Each structure stands twice: as structure tokens, then as C-alpha cells.
Amino acid sequence: MINISQLSNDGIGHQLHGIFTLMCMHNVFDYYYEAYVYIENIKSKDIEHIIQSDKQELINILLKIHELFIEEFKTEKKTYMNYTNSQPIINLSNNENTLNYLDSIFFFNKHFANIKENKTFISNYNLVKDIFRKTLNINEYNKQYETIIHIRHGKSNEYQYFNNIYIQTKYWESIKKLIIKMTNHNKNIIIHTDADNLDFIFNDFSDEKKKLVTIINKYNVLQALCDFINCKNLVISFSSLSTLAGLLSDNVFIIPDDKNNSLLGYDHSILNNNHILLSALL
């Protein structure tokens, strides 16, 4: 048995996305997702990129997901003698006494060819998706936006990293073209972003067109995630949070053209047929 668990650190999007992908691998190719240890660890960890007043609510969500996983998959508490951190999942050895902590930089089709043909994996995906949606009360969520665009800009020390990706993939250019196209048809758009401002996108927009766009840059993370999952058309960013939302959504979501980075290009075609490439809309 290869015991795996998500590292209980970093931001909530990173953790939720990692938990989701690793839970999907439970009992696939000898992998075993360890939920009990995560429950113990998260109680003493900080969650990055959040308002401290939201921390307990987020921890409760993480705990509930793991409790439902234990209930659904009938897992038992185990003890370990050895631990590893952040090793590639395909390099892990089969050792019952070792627990391997991983993070969400994990790509289904990069490491596991033909994973979509594995019946246990597909069953897990549907069960874990239901666990996440149930915990987030998505089926009872009555607010639905027509279109949300998520733009991840990162912390100040990450700006250059994200800008390089956006330039290489022509993301800024594509997003601006999409917004122009939608506002030309008088469509309202919600933009969720952590950027201080997006003036470089809207500097040549008329006041009338600007009124069709609502920019939200201060928000509760769970509220944003639920908005993403439930909206009719979600344009996801290079972000674990909106990537996860695409995986949990039953609606259409649009992914950036991503030939090199692979944060987004790995699992949507495997798990969900509702995705559309951003370039196809322009």
C-alpha cells in the first residue's frame, strides 16, 4: 500500500485542489488516501492567503470533507513509522509503514496514461465530487451568475511569475478580447481577482461598457468558490481555486490555452466534457 495525504499548508485553493486529486486516487494503483492524519494536522496549521476571521470556517470545511470521505470509503486509522514530503507520486514506494505527504502539483494524465479508463478512479471522482459539493452546500446554493472571469494575479512576489505565464499563453490578450466581445453584446460580467487594479485591460473602454463589468477584489474565499462552481459560464485562471471549481461544476467552464504550463491542461478533458478553450470563443 502506498499511503498518501495532502500537505496541510499553503492556501485554501491549493489544499482543496490537492485533497480532491489525491482522494480520487484512493485504492487506485495501490494508493491509499490517509484522511485521519490530515484531520489531526490541520487543527494546528495556518492557512495562507485568507482573512483570519475566515480561518475557522475554512478549517471546518476541510474537516467535514475528510469526515465524509472516511464515512464513504470506510477507511481506518493507521500508524506510521516514516514520512516523506513532496516526492513525485509515481516515485513513491509501496511501504505500509510510510506516509507520503504530497501537494496539489499532481497531473493525472501526465503521470498515469489512460487513467480515464480506470473504473475505480472514475467512481472515486464522482463520489469525491459529491462530497465536496455536499460540504459546500452547492445543491442548495441559489445564487447563479451568468459569467464569472477569475484572474489570479498572485502576491507581490508572484507578479512576475504570473505575468510571464500570461504573456506566453496570450492570456491578457485573450481575456481582453473576450470582455470586448461580451460587452459589445451588452452582457454583464463579474471579475474575481486579487489584482489591485485592471486598468491596463479597461483603459480604452467606454464608460458605458465599463458599467457592464463588476470587479470584485475583496471576497470570502468559500463564497467565491461557490460562485465559481454555480455560475453558468466560468472562465478559470491559472489558479488551484478556480481549477477546482471547474472540476466541481456541472456547468460550462472555459480554460486558458495552456500548452506548456500544464496547471490547467491535465484533467478537464478526462473528468468533465463541459470545458471549452478560451481561444475557441474569440
Short mmCIF file of C-alpha atoms in Angstrom, two decimals:
data_model
loop_
_atom_site.label_atom_id
_atom_site.label_comp_id
_atom_site.label_asym_id
_atom_site.label_seq_id
_atom_site.Cartn_x
_atom_site.Cartn_y
_atom_site.Cartn_z
CA MET A 1 0.00 0.00 0.00
CA ILE A 2 1.27 3.49 -0.90
CA ASN A 3 -0.11 5.85 1.75
CA ILE A 4 -0.66 9.45 0.61
CA SER A 5 -2.04 12.60 2.20
CA GLN A 6 -2.24 16.28 1.31
CA LEU A 7 0.22 18.62 2.99
CA SER A 8 -1.87 20.75 5.35
CA ASN A 9 -0.28 24.08 4.45
CA ASP A 10 -0.42 26.82 1.80
CA GLY A 11 -3.62 28.46 0.60
CA ILE A 12 -7.14 27.06 0.68
CA GLY A 13 -7.36 26.65 -3.10
CA HIS A 14 -4.08 24.73 -3.19
CA GLN A 15 -5.19 22.49 -0.32
CA LEU A 16 -8.69 21.79 -1.64
CA HIS A 17 -7.41 21.04 -5.13
CA GLY A 18 -4.72 18.74 -3.73
CA ILE A 19 -7.16 16.94 -1.46
CA PHE A 20 -9.57 16.43 -4.35
CA THR A 21 -6.97 14.96 -6.71
CA LEU A 22 -5.41 12.69 -4.10
CA MET A 23 -8.77 11.43 -2.83
CA CYS A 24 -9.58 10.46 -6.41
CA MET A 25 -6.55 8.15 -6.35
CA HIS A 26 -7.71 6.20 -3.28
CA ASN A 27 -7.46 2.43 -3.96
CA VAL A 28 -6.17 3.13 -7.47
CA PHE A 29 -2.78 1.51 -8.29
CA ASP A 30 -2.25 0.69 -4.58
CA TYR A 31 -2.61 4.32 -3.42
CA TYR A 32 -4.39 4.87 -0.11
CA TYR A 33 -5.55 8.34 0.94
CA GLU A 34 -4.88 8.95 4.64
CA ALA A 35 -7.66 11.18 6.00
CA TYR A 36 -7.13 10.77 9.74
CA VAL A 37 -3.63 12.27 9.79
CA TYR A 38 -4.79 15.27 7.75
CA ILE A 39 -7.56 15.89 10.30
CA GLU A 40 -5.00 15.93 13.13
CA ASN A 41 -2.56 18.16 11.24
CA ILE A 42 -4.98 20.83 10.02
CA LYS A 43 -6.02 21.72 13.56
CA SER A 44 -2.58 23.19 14.25
CA LYS A 45 -1.78 24.68 10.84
CA ASP A 46 -2.21 28.15 9.38
CA ILE A 47 -3.96 28.62 6.06
CA GLU A 48 -2.30 31.17 3.81
CA HIS A 49 -3.91 33.90 1.65
CA ILE A 50 -7.06 34.25 3.80
CA ILE A 51 -8.58 36.71 6.24
CA GLN A 52 -8.01 35.34 9.74
CA SER A 53 -11.70 35.77 10.60
CA ASP A 54 -12.47 33.17 7.89
CA LYS A 55 -9.95 30.62 9.19
CA GLN A 56 -12.24 28.53 11.42
CA GLU A 57 -14.93 28.29 8.75
CA LEU A 58 -12.36 27.03 6.26
CA ILE A 59 -10.93 24.52 8.73
CA ASN A 60 -14.45 23.22 9.39
CA ILE A 61 -14.92 22.69 5.64
CA LEU A 62 -11.62 20.77 5.39
CA LEU A 63 -12.55 18.63 8.40
CA LYS A 64 -16.04 17.90 7.06
CA ILE A 65 -14.68 16.78 3.69
CA HIS A 66 -12.35 14.32 5.40
CA GLU A 67 -15.03 13.05 7.77
CA LEU A 68 -17.36 12.35 4.84
CA PHE A 69 -14.51 10.67 2.96
CA ILE A 70 -13.86 8.35 5.92
CA GLU A 71 -17.58 7.56 6.11
CA GLU A 72 -17.94 6.95 2.37
CA PHE A 73 -14.78 4.88 1.85
CA LYS A 74 -14.78 3.14 5.25
CA THR A 75 -11.12 3.91 5.94
CA GLU A 76 -9.44 3.06 9.24
CA LYS A 77 -6.93 4.94 11.35
CA LYS A 78 -3.35 3.75 10.83
CA THR A 79 0.03 4.43 12.43
CA TYR A 80 3.25 5.23 10.59
CA MET A 81 6.96 5.00 11.36
CA ASN A 82 8.28 7.04 8.42
CA TYR A 83 7.21 10.14 6.48
CA THR A 84 8.23 11.72 3.17
CA ASN A 85 7.49 15.19 1.81
CA SER A 86 6.63 16.34 -1.72
CA GLN A 87 8.05 13.44 -3.70
CA PRO A 88 6.68 12.79 -7.22
CA ILE A 89 3.69 10.50 -6.79
CA ILE A 90 4.98 7.98 -9.32
CA ASN A 91 8.27 7.62 -7.40
CA LEU A 92 6.72 6.53 -4.12
CA SER A 93 7.47 3.06 -2.81
CA ASN A 94 4.93 0.56 -1.56
CA ASN A 95 5.51 0.63 2.20
CA GLU A 96 2.72 0.14 4.72
CA ASN A 97 4.70 1.95 7.46
CA THR A 98 5.38 5.13 5.45
CA LEU A 99 3.06 8.10 4.90
CA ASN A 100 3.85 10.31 1.92
CA TYR A 101 2.80 13.96 2.11
CA LEU A 102 2.09 15.46 -1.30
CA ASP A 103 0.83 18.76 -2.66
CA SER A 104 -1.56 19.54 -5.49
CA ILE A 105 1.03 19.75 -8.26
CA PHE A 106 -0.23 16.42 -9.50
CA PHE A 107 -1.33 15.67 -13.04
CA PHE A 108 -3.50 12.69 -13.85
CA ASN A 109 -2.65 12.17 -17.49
CA LYS A 110 0.97 13.28 -17.13
CA HIS A 111 1.76 10.50 -14.66
CA PHE A 112 -0.98 7.97 -15.39
CA ALA A 113 -1.73 7.26 -19.02
CA ASN A 114 -5.30 6.10 -19.71
CA ILE A 115 -6.45 6.96 -16.17
CA LYS A 116 -9.92 7.75 -17.53
CA GLU A 117 -10.32 4.06 -18.33
CA ASN A 118 -9.80 3.08 -14.70
CA LYS A 119 -13.26 2.33 -13.25
CA THR A 120 -12.16 2.82 -9.63
CA PHE A 121 -10.75 6.25 -10.46
CA ILE A 122 -13.91 7.39 -12.24
CA SER A 123 -16.08 6.08 -9.40
CA ASN A 124 -13.87 7.92 -6.90
CA TYR A 125 -14.11 11.13 -8.90
CA ASN A 126 -17.90 11.09 -8.80
CA LEU A 127 -18.01 10.20 -5.09
CA VAL A 128 -15.43 12.80 -4.09
CA LYS A 129 -17.12 15.43 -6.24
CA ASP A 130 -20.39 14.73 -4.38
CA ILE A 131 -18.57 15.02 -1.02
CA PHE A 132 -17.16 18.43 -1.93
CA ARG A 133 -20.46 19.73 -3.32
CA LYS A 134 -22.36 18.45 -0.28
CA THR A 135 -19.89 20.08 2.13
CA LEU A 136 -20.13 23.38 0.25
CA ASN A 137 -23.96 23.10 0.00
CA ILE A 138 -23.77 23.65 -3.76
CA ASN A 139 -27.10 21.94 -4.48
CA GLU A 140 -28.83 24.43 -2.16
CA TYR A 141 -26.93 27.46 -3.44
CA ASN A 142 -29.48 29.69 -5.13
CA LYS A 143 -27.27 32.47 -6.50
CA GLN A 144 -26.16 31.99 -10.09
CA TYR A 145 -24.19 34.49 -12.16
CA GLU A 146 -24.22 34.29 -15.94
CA THR A 147 -20.46 34.77 -16.41
CA ILE A 148 -17.54 34.99 -14.00
CA ILE A 149 -13.94 35.55 -15.04
CA HIS A 150 -11.31 34.64 -12.45
CA ILE A 151 -7.98 36.44 -12.79
CA ARG A 152 -5.25 35.23 -10.43
CA HIS A 153 -2.50 37.81 -10.14
CA GLY A 154 -0.72 36.44 -7.09
CA LYS A 155 1.06 38.10 -4.21
CA SER A 156 3.60 40.85 -4.92
CA ASN A 157 6.46 38.35 -5.10
CA GLU A 158 4.46 36.27 -7.63
CA TYR A 159 3.51 39.02 -10.10
CA GLN A 160 6.39 38.34 -12.48
CA TYR A 161 5.71 34.59 -12.43
CA PHE A 162 2.06 35.01 -13.38
CA ASN A 163 2.78 37.76 -15.90
CA ASN A 164 5.28 35.51 -17.67
CA ILE A 165 2.68 32.74 -17.94
CA TYR A 166 0.01 35.17 -19.15
CA ILE A 167 2.30 36.65 -21.77
CA GLN A 168 3.43 33.22 -23.03
CA THR A 169 -0.14 31.97 -23.32
CA LYS A 170 -1.52 35.33 -24.58
CA TYR A 171 -3.90 35.22 -21.63
CA TRP A 172 -4.20 39.01 -21.13
CA GLU A 173 -4.86 39.49 -24.84
CA SER A 174 -7.48 36.72 -24.89
CA ILE A 175 -9.26 37.94 -21.75
CA LYS A 176 -9.50 41.47 -23.16
CA LYS A 177 -10.88 40.17 -26.46
CA LEU A 178 -13.47 38.09 -24.61
CA ILE A 179 -14.58 41.03 -22.47
CA ILE A 180 -14.85 43.26 -25.54
CA LYS A 181 -16.90 40.63 -27.36
CA MET A 182 -19.27 40.15 -24.42
CA THR A 183 -19.75 43.84 -23.66
CA ASN A 184 -20.38 44.51 -27.35
CA HIS A 185 -23.38 42.19 -26.89
CA ASN A 186 -24.35 44.01 -23.67
CA LYS A 187 -23.51 41.01 -21.48
CA ASN A 188 -22.79 41.57 -17.79
CA ILE A 189 -19.54 40.15 -16.44
CA ILE A 190 -18.27 39.53 -12.91
CA ILE A 191 -14.48 39.53 -12.49
CA HIS A 192 -12.99 37.98 -9.34
CA THR A 193 -9.36 38.99 -8.92
CA ASP A 194 -6.64 39.60 -6.36
CA ALA A 195 -5.11 42.27 -8.62
CA ASP A 196 -5.03 45.81 -7.23
CA ASN A 197 -6.39 47.14 -10.50
CA LEU A 198 -7.02 46.04 -14.07
CA ASP A 199 -6.82 49.44 -15.71
CA PHE A 200 -4.49 48.10 -18.39
CA ILE A 201 -7.40 45.97 -19.64
CA PHE A 202 -10.08 48.64 -19.49
CA ASN A 203 -8.13 51.80 -20.35
CA ASP A 204 -9.78 52.16 -23.76
CA PHE A 205 -13.27 51.01 -22.74
CA SER A 206 -16.15 53.47 -22.89
CA ASP A 207 -17.93 54.34 -19.64
CA GLU A 208 -20.99 52.52 -20.95
CA LYS A 209 -19.02 49.30 -21.49
CA LYS A 210 -17.30 49.60 -18.10
CA LYS A 211 -20.71 49.63 -16.40
CA LEU A 212 -21.30 46.08 -17.65
CA VAL A 213 -18.25 44.81 -15.73
CA THR A 214 -18.20 44.34 -11.95
CA ILE A 215 -14.76 43.81 -10.42
CA ILE A 216 -14.61 42.05 -7.04
CA ASN A 217 -11.17 42.00 -5.40
CA LYS A 218 -12.14 41.53 -1.77
CA TYR A 219 -14.18 38.44 -1.05
CA ASN A 220 -14.66 35.43 1.20
CA VAL A 221 -12.81 32.52 -0.41
CA LEU A 222 -15.61 29.99 0.13
CA GLN A 223 -18.19 32.44 -1.20
CA ALA A 224 -16.05 32.93 -4.30
CA LEU A 225 -15.62 29.16 -4.76
CA CYS A 226 -19.38 28.60 -4.56
CA ASP A 227 -19.97 31.45 -7.03
CA PHE A 228 -17.45 29.87 -9.40
CA ILE A 229 -18.95 26.38 -9.19
CA ASN A 230 -22.53 27.56 -9.64
CA CYS A 231 -22.17 30.20 -12.37
CA LYS A 232 -23.33 29.33 -15.87
CA ASN A 233 -20.03 30.21 -17.57
CA LEU A 234 -16.79 30.25 -15.58
CA VAL A 235 -13.53 31.43 -17.12
CA ILE A 236 -10.89 29.85 -14.90
CA SER A 237 -7.46 31.28 -14.24
CA PHE A 238 -4.02 29.80 -13.59
CA SER A 239 -5.27 29.07 -10.10
CA SER A 240 -5.94 25.99 -7.99
CA LEU A 241 -9.15 27.59 -6.68
CA SER A 242 -10.91 28.14 -10.00
CA THR A 243 -9.39 24.95 -11.46
CA LEU A 244 -11.07 23.03 -8.64
CA ALA A 245 -14.31 24.92 -9.29
CA GLY A 246 -14.23 23.73 -12.90
CA LEU A 247 -13.86 20.14 -11.73
CA LEU A 248 -16.77 20.50 -9.30
CA SER A 249 -19.06 22.34 -11.70
CA ASP A 250 -21.90 20.83 -13.71
CA ASN A 251 -21.93 23.88 -15.96
CA VAL A 252 -19.71 25.21 -18.75
CA PHE A 253 -16.23 26.37 -17.86
CA ILE A 254 -13.61 27.96 -20.09
CA ILE A 255 -9.92 27.14 -19.71
CA PRO A 256 -6.98 29.25 -20.93
CA ASP A 257 -4.96 27.84 -23.81
CA ASP A 258 -2.12 26.18 -21.95
CA LYS A 259 0.39 24.18 -23.91
CA ASN A 260 3.40 24.48 -21.60
CA ASN A 261 2.38 25.25 -18.04
CA SER A 262 0.05 22.26 -17.52
CA LEU A 263 -1.65 23.58 -14.39
CA LEU A 264 -4.87 23.53 -16.37
CA GLY A 265 -4.27 21.22 -19.29
CA TYR A 266 -4.26 17.89 -17.50
CA ASP A 267 -7.55 16.72 -16.08
CA HIS A 268 -10.50 18.59 -17.52
CA SER A 269 -10.74 16.50 -20.68
CA ILE A 270 -10.52 13.39 -18.51
CA LEU A 271 -13.10 14.29 -15.91
CA ASN A 272 -15.52 16.73 -17.45
CA ASN A 273 -16.68 17.29 -21.01
CA ASN A 274 -18.09 20.76 -20.32
CA HIS A 275 -14.81 22.62 -20.85
CA ILE A 276 -14.08 24.98 -23.74
CA LEU A 277 -10.74 26.51 -24.74
CA LEU A 278 -10.68 30.27 -24.34
CA SER A 279 -9.38 30.72 -27.91
CA ALA A 280 -12.48 28.96 -29.28
CA LEU A 281 -14.69 31.84 -28.05
CA LEU A 282 -12.70 34.63 -29.71
#
